[in-house]
Coordinates of N, CA and C in Angstrom, one line a residue:
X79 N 55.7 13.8 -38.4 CA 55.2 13.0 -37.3 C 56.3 12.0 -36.8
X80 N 56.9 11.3 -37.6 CA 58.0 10.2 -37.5 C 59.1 11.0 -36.7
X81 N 59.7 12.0 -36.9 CA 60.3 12.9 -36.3 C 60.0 13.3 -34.7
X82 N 59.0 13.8 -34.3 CA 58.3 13.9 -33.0 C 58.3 12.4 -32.2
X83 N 57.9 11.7 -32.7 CA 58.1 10.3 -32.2 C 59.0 9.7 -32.1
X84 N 60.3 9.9 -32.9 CA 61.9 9.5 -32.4 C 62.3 10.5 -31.1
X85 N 61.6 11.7 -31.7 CA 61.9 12.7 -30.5 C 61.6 11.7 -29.0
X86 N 60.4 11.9 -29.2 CA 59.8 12.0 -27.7 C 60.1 10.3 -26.9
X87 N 61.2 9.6 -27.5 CA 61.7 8.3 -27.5 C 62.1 8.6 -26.3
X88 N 63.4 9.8 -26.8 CA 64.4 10.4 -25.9 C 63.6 11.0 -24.0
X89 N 62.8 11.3 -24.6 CA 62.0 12.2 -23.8 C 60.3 11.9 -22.6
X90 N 60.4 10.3 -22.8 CA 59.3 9.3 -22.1 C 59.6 9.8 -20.5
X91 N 60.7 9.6 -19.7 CA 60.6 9.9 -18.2 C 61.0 11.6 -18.2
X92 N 61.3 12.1 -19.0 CA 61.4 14.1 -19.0 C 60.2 14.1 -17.7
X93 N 60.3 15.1 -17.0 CA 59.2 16.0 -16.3 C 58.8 17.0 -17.4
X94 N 57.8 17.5 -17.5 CA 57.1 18.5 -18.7 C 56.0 19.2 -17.5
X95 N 56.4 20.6 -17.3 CA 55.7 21.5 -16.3 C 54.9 22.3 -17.3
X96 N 54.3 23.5 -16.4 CA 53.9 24.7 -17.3 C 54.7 25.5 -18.5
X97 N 56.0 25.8 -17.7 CA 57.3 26.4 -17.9 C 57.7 25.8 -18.9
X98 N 57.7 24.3 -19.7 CA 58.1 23.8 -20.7 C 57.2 23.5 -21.8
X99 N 56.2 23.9 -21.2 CA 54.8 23.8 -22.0 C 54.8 25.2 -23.1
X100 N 55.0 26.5 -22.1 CA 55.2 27.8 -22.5 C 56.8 27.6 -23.4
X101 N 57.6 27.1 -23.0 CA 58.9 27.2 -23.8 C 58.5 26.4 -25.6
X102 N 57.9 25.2 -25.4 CA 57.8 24.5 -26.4 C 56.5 25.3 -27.6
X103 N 55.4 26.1 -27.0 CA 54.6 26.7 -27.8 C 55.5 28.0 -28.2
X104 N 56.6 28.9 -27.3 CA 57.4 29.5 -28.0 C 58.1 28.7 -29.5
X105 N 58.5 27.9 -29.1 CA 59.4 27.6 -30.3 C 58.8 27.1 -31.4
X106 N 57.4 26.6 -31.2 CA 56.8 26.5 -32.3 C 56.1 27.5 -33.0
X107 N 55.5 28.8 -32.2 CA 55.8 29.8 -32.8 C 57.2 30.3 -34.1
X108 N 57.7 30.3 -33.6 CA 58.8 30.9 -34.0 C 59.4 29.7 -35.2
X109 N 59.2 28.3 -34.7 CA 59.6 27.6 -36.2 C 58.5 27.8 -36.9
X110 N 57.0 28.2 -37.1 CA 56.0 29.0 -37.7 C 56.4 29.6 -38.6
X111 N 57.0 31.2 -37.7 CA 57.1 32.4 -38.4 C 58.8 31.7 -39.6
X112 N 59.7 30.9 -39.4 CA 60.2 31.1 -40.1 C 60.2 30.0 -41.2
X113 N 59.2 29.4 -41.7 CA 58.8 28.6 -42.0 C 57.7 29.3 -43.1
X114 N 56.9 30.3 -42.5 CA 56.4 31.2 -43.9 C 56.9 32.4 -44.1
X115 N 57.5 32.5 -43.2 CA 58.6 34.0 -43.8 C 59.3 33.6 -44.4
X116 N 59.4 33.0 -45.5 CA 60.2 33.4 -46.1 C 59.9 31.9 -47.9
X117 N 60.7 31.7 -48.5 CA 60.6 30.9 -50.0 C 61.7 29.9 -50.0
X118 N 63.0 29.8 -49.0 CA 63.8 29.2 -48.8 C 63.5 27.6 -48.4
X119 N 63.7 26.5 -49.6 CA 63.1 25.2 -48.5 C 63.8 25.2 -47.8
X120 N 64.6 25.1 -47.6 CA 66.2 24.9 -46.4 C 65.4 25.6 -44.9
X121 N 65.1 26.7 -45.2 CA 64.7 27.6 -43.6 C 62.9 27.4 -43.6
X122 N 62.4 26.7 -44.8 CA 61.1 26.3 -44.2 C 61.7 24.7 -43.5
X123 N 62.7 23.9 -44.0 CA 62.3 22.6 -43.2 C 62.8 23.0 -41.7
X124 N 63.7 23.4 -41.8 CA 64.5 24.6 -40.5 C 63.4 24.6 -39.6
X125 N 62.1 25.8 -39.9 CA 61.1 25.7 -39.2 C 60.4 24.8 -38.9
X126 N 60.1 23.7 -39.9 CA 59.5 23.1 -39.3 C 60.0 21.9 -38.0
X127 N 61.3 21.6 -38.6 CA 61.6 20.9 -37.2 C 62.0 21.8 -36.1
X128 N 62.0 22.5 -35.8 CA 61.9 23.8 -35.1 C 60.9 23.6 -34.0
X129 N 59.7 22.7 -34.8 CA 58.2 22.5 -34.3 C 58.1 21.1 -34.0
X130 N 58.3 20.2 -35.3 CA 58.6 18.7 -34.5 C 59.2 18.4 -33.6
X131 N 60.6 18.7 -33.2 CA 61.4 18.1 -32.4 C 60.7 18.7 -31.1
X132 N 60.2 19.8 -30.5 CA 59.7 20.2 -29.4 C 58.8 19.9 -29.2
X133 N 58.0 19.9 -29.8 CA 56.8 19.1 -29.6 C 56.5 17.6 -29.3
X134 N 57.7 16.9 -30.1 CA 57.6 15.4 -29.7 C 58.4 15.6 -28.4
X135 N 58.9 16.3 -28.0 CA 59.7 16.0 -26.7 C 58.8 16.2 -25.7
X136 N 57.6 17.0 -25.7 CA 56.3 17.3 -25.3 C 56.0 15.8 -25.0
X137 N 55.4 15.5 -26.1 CA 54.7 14.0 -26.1 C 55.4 13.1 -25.6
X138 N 56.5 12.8 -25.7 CA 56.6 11.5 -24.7 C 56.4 11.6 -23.7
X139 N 56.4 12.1 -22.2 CA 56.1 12.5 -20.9 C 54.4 11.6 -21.1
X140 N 53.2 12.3 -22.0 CA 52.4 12.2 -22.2 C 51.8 10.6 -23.0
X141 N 53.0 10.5 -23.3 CA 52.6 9.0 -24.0 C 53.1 8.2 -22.8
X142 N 54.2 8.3 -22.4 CA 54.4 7.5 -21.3 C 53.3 7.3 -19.8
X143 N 53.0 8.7 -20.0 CA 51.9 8.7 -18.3 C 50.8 7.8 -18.9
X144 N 50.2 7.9 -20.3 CA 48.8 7.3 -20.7 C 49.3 5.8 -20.7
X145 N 50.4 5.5 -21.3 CA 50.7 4.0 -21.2 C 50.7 3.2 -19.8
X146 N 51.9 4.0 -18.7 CA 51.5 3.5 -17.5 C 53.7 2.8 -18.0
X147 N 54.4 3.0 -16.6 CA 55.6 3.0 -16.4 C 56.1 1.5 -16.6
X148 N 55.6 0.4 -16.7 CA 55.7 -0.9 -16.6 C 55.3 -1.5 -18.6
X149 N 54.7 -0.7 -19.4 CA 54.7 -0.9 -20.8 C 56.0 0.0 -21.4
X150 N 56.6 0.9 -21.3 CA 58.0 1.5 -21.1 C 58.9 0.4 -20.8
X151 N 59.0 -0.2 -19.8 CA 59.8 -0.9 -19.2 C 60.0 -1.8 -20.2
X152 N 58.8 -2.6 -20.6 CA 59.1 -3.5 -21.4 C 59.1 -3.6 -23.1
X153 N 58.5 -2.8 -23.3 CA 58.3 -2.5 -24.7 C 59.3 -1.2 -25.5
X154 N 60.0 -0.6 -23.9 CA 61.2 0.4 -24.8 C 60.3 1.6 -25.6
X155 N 59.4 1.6 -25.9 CA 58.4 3.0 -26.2 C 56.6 2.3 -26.2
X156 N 56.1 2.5 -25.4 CA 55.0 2.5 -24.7 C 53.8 2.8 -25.8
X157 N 53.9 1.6 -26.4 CA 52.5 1.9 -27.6 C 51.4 0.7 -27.0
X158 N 50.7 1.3 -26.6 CA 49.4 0.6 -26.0 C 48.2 0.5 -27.0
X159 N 47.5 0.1 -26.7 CA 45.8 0.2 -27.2 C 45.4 1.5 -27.3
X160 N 45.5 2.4 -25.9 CA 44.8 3.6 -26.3 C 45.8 4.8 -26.9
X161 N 46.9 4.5 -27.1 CA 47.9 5.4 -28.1 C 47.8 5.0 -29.3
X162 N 47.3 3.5 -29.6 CA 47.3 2.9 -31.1 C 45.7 4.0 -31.7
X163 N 45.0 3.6 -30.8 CA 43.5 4.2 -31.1 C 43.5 5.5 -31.2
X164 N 44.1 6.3 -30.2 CA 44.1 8.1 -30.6 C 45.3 8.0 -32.0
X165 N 45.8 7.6 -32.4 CA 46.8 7.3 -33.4 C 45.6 7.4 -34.6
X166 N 44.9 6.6 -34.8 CA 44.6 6.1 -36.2 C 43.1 7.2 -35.9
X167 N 42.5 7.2 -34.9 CA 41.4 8.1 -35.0 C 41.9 9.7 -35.7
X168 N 42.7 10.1 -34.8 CA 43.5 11.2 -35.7 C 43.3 11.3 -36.8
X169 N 44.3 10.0 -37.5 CA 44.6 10.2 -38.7 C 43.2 10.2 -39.5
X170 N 42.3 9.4 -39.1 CA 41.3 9.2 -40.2 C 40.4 10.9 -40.3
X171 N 40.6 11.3 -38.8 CA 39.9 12.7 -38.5 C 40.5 14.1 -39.5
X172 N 41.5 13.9 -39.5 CA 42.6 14.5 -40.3 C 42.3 14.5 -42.2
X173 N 42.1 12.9 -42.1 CA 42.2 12.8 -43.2 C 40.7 13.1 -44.4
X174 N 39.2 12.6 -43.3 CA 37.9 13.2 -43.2 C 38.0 14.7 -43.5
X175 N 38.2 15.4 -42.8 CA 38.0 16.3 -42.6 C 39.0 17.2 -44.0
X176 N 40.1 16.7 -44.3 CA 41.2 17.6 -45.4 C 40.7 17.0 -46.7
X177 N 40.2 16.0 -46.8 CA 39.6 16.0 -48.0 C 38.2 16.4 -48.2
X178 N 37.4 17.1 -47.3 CA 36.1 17.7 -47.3 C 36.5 18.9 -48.1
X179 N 37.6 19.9 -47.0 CA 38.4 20.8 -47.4 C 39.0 20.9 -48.9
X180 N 39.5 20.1 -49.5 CA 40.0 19.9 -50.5 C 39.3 20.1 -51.9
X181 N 37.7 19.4 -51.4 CA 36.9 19.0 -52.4 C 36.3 20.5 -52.6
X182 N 36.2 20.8 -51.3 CA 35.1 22.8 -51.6 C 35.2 23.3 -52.6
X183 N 35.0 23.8 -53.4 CA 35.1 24.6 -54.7 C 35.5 26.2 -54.3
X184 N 35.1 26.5 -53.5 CA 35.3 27.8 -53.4 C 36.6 28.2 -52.5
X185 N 37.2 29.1 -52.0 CA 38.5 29.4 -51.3 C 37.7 29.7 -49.8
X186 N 38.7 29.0 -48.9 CA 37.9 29.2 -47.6 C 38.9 30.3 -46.8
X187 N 39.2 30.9 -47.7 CA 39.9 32.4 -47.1 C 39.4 33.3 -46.1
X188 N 38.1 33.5 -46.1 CA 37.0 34.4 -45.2 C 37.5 33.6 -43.7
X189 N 37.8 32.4 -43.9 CA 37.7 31.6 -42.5 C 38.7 32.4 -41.4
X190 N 39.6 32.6 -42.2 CA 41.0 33.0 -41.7 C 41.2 33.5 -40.3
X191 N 40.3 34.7 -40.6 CA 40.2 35.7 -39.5 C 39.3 34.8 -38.0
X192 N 38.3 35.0 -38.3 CA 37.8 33.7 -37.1 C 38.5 32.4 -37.1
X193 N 39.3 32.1 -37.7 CA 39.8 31.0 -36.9 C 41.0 31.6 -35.8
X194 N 42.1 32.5 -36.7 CA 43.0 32.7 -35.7 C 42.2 33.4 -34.7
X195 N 41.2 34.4 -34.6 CA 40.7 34.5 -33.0 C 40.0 33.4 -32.1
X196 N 39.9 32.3 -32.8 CA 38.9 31.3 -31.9 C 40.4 30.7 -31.3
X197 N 41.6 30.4 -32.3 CA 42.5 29.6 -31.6 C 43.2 30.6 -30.7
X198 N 43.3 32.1 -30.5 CA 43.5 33.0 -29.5 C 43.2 32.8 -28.3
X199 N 41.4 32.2 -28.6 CA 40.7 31.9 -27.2 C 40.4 31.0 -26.9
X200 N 41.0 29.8 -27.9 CA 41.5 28.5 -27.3 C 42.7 28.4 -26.2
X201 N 43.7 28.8 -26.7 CA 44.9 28.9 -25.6 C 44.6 29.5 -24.7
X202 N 44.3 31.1 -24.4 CA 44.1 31.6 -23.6 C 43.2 30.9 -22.6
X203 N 41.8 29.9 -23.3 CA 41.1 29.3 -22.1 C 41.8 28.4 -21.2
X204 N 43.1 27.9 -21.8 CA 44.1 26.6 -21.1 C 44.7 27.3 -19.9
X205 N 44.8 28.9 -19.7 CA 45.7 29.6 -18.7 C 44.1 30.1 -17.7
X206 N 43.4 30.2 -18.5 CA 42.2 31.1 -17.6 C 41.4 29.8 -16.7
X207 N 40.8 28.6 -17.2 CA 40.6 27.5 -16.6 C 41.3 27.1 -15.5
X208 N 42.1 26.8 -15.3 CA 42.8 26.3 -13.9 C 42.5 27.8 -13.1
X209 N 42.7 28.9 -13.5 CA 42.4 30.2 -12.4 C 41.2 29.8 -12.0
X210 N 40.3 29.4 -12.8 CA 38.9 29.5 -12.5 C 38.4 28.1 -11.2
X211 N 39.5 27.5 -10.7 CA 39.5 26.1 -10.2 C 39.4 27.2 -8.8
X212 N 40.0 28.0 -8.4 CA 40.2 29.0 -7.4 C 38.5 29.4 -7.0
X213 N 37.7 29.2 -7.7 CA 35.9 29.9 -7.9 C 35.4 29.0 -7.1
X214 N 35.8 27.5 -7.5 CA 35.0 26.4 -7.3 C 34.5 25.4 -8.6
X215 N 35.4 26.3 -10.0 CA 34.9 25.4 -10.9 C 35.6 23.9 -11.2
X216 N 35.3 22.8 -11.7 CA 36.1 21.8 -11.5 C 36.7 22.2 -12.8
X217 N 38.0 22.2 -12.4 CA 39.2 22.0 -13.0 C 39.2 21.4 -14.4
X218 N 39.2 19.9 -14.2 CA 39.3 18.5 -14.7 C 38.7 18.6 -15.7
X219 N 36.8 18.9 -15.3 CA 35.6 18.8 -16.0 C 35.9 19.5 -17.3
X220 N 36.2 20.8 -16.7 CA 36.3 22.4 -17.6 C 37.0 21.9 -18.8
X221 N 38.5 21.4 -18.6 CA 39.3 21.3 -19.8 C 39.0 20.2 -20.6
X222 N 38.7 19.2 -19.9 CA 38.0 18.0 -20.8 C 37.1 18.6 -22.0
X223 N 36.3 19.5 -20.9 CA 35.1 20.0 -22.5 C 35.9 20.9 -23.6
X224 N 36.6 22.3 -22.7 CA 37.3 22.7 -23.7 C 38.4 22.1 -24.6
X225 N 39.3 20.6 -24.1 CA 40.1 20.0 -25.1 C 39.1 19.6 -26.4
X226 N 37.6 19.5 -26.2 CA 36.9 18.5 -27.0 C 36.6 20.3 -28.3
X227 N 36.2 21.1 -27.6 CA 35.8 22.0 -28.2 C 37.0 22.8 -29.1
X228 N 38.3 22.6 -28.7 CA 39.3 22.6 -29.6 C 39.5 21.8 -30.9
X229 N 39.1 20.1 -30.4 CA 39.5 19.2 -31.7 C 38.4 19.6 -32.7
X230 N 36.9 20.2 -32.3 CA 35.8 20.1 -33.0 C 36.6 21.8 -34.1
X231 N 37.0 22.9 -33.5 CA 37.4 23.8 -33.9 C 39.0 23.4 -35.0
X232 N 39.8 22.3 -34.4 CA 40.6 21.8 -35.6 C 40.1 21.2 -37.2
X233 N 38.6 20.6 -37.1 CA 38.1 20.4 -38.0 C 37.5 21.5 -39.0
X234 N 37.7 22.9 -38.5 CA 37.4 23.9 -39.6 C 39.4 24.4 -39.7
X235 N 39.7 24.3 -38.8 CA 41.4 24.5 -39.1 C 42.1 23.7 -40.7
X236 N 41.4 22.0 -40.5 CA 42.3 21.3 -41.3 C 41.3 21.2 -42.4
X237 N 40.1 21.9 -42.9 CA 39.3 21.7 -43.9 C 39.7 23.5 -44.5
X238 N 40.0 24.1 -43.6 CA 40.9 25.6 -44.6 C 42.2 25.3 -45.1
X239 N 43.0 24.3 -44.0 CA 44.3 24.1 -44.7 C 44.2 23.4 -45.6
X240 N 43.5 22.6 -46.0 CA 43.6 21.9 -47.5 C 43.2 22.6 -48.4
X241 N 42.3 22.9 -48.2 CA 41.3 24.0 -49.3 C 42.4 25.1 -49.9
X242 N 43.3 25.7 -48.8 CA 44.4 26.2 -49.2 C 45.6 25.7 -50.0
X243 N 46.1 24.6 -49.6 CA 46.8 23.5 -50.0 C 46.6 23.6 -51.5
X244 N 45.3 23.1 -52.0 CA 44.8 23.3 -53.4 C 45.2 24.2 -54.3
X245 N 45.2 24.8 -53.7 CA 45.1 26.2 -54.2 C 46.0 27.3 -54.3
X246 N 47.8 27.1 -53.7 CA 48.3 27.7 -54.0 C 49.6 27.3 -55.0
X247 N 50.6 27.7 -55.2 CA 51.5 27.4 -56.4 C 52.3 26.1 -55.8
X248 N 52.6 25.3 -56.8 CA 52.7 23.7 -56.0 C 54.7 23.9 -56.2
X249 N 55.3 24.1 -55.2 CA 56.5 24.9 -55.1 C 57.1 23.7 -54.1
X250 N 58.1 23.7 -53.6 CA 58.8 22.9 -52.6 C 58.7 23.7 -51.4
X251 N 58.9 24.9 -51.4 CA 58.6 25.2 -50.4 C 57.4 25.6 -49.9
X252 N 56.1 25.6 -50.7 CA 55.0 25.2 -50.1 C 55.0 23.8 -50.1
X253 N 55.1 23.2 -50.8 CA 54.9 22.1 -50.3 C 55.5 21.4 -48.5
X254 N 56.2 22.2 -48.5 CA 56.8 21.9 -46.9 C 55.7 22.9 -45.8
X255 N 55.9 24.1 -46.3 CA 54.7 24.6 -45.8 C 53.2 23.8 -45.3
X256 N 52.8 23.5 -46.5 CA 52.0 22.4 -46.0 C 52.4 21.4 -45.4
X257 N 53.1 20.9 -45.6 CA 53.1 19.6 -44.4 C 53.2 20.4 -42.8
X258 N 54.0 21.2 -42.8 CA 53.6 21.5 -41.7 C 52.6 22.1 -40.8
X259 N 51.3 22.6 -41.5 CA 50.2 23.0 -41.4 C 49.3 21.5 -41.3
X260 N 49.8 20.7 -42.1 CA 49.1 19.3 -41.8 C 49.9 18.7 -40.2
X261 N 50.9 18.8 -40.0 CA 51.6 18.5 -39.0 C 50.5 18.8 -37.4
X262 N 50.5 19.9 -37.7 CA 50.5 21.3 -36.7 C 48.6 20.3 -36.3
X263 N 48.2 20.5 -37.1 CA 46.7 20.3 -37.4 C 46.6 18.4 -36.4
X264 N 47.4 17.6 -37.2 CA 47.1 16.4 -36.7 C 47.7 16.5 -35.7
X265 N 49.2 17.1 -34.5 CA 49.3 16.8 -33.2 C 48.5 17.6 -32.1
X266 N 48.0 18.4 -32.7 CA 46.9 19.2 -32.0 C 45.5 18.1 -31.6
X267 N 44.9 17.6 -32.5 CA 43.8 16.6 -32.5 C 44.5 15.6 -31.4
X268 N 45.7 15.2 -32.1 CA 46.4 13.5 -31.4 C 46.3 14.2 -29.7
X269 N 47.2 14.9 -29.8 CA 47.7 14.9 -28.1 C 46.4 15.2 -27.4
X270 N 45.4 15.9 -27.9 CA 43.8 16.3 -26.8 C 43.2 14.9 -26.8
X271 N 43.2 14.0 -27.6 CA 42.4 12.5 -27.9 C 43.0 11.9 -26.8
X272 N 44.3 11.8 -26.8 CA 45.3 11.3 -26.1 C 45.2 11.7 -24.4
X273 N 45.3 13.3 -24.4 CA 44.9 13.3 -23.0 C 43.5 12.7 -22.4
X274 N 42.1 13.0 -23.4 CA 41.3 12.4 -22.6 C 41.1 11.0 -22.8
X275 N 41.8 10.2 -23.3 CA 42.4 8.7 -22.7 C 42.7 8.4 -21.9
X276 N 43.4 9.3 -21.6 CA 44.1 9.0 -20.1 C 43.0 9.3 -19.4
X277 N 42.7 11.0 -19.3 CA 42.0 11.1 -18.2 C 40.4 10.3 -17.7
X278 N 39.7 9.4 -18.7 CA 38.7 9.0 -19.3 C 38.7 7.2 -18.1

């Protein structure tokens, strides 16, 4: 997290389009895949800032627009009220939610499969929504609900990743593993809280 946020320091007046939206879920991809491909801590931390650094470069554009150009100006990184509040809500959601996970007795392995297809048709609704603005549906409305229906679907995301967490061999490079799954889990929640602050 500390990482993404030195990042996205650099990155407050950046433009961030479609085009760099798709670039940055590429590379988080890909610091993903090589982050559990493989047992090497070296090329799991590799991956993972792979994932931080793009992603915070993401976020600042986003932190700066919710702050407003005149708290930048003066404050040099734009931490407001409502970035302090999606901040700590997060965390405590994050943190709710992974120790529910944690406590389960049983392995929440079954989840697996329905999750990655729900988060399939989470993204995919981010590209299909704005088409649907072309119908007459509102835009705005649409993604507001579906950002909400994503954070509610991150709360069975970050209650398998701990439950997992528990439960597999406590190694250094899982242990990075997981952080990054904790990573992945809390800027997903932050930045949807975050947008509908702004847009709110």
């Amino acid at each position: 997290i500390f990482v993404s946020f030195l990042t996205s320091r650099f990155f407050l007046h950046a433009e961030m389009g479609w085009g760099t939206a798709i670039l940055v879920l590429i590379l988080g991809i890909a610091g993903v895949i090589l982050a559990k491909t493989n047992d090497r801590p070296i090329l799991s931390l590799a991956g993972y800032m792979l994932v931080a650094v793009p992603y915070g470069a993401l976020l600042g554009p986003l932190v700066n627009d919710v702050a407003g150009v005149e708290a930048a100006k003066y404050f040099g990184y734009p931490i407001t009220a409502d970035i302090t509040i999606a901040f700590f809500v997060t965390t405590i959601y994050v943190l709710i939610f992974g120790l529910i996970g944690a406590m389960i007795p049983d392995s929440l392995e079954s989840w697996q499969g329905p999750i990655i297809g729900l988060l399939i048709v989470g993204i995919v609704g981010y590209f299909v929504i704005p088409i649907a603005g072309f119908f007459g549906v509102s835009v705005s409305q649409a993604l507001g609900v579906w950002d909400w229906l994503i954070i509610l679907l991150f709360a069975a995301i970050i209650m398998y990743d701990f439950n997992r967490a528990v439960r597999i061999p406590y190694t250094l490079d899982n242990a990075i593993d997981v952080a990054l799954e904790v990573y992945l889990d809390w800027f997903n929640v932050f930045i949807r809280l975050l947008a509908r602050r702004k847009s709110d």
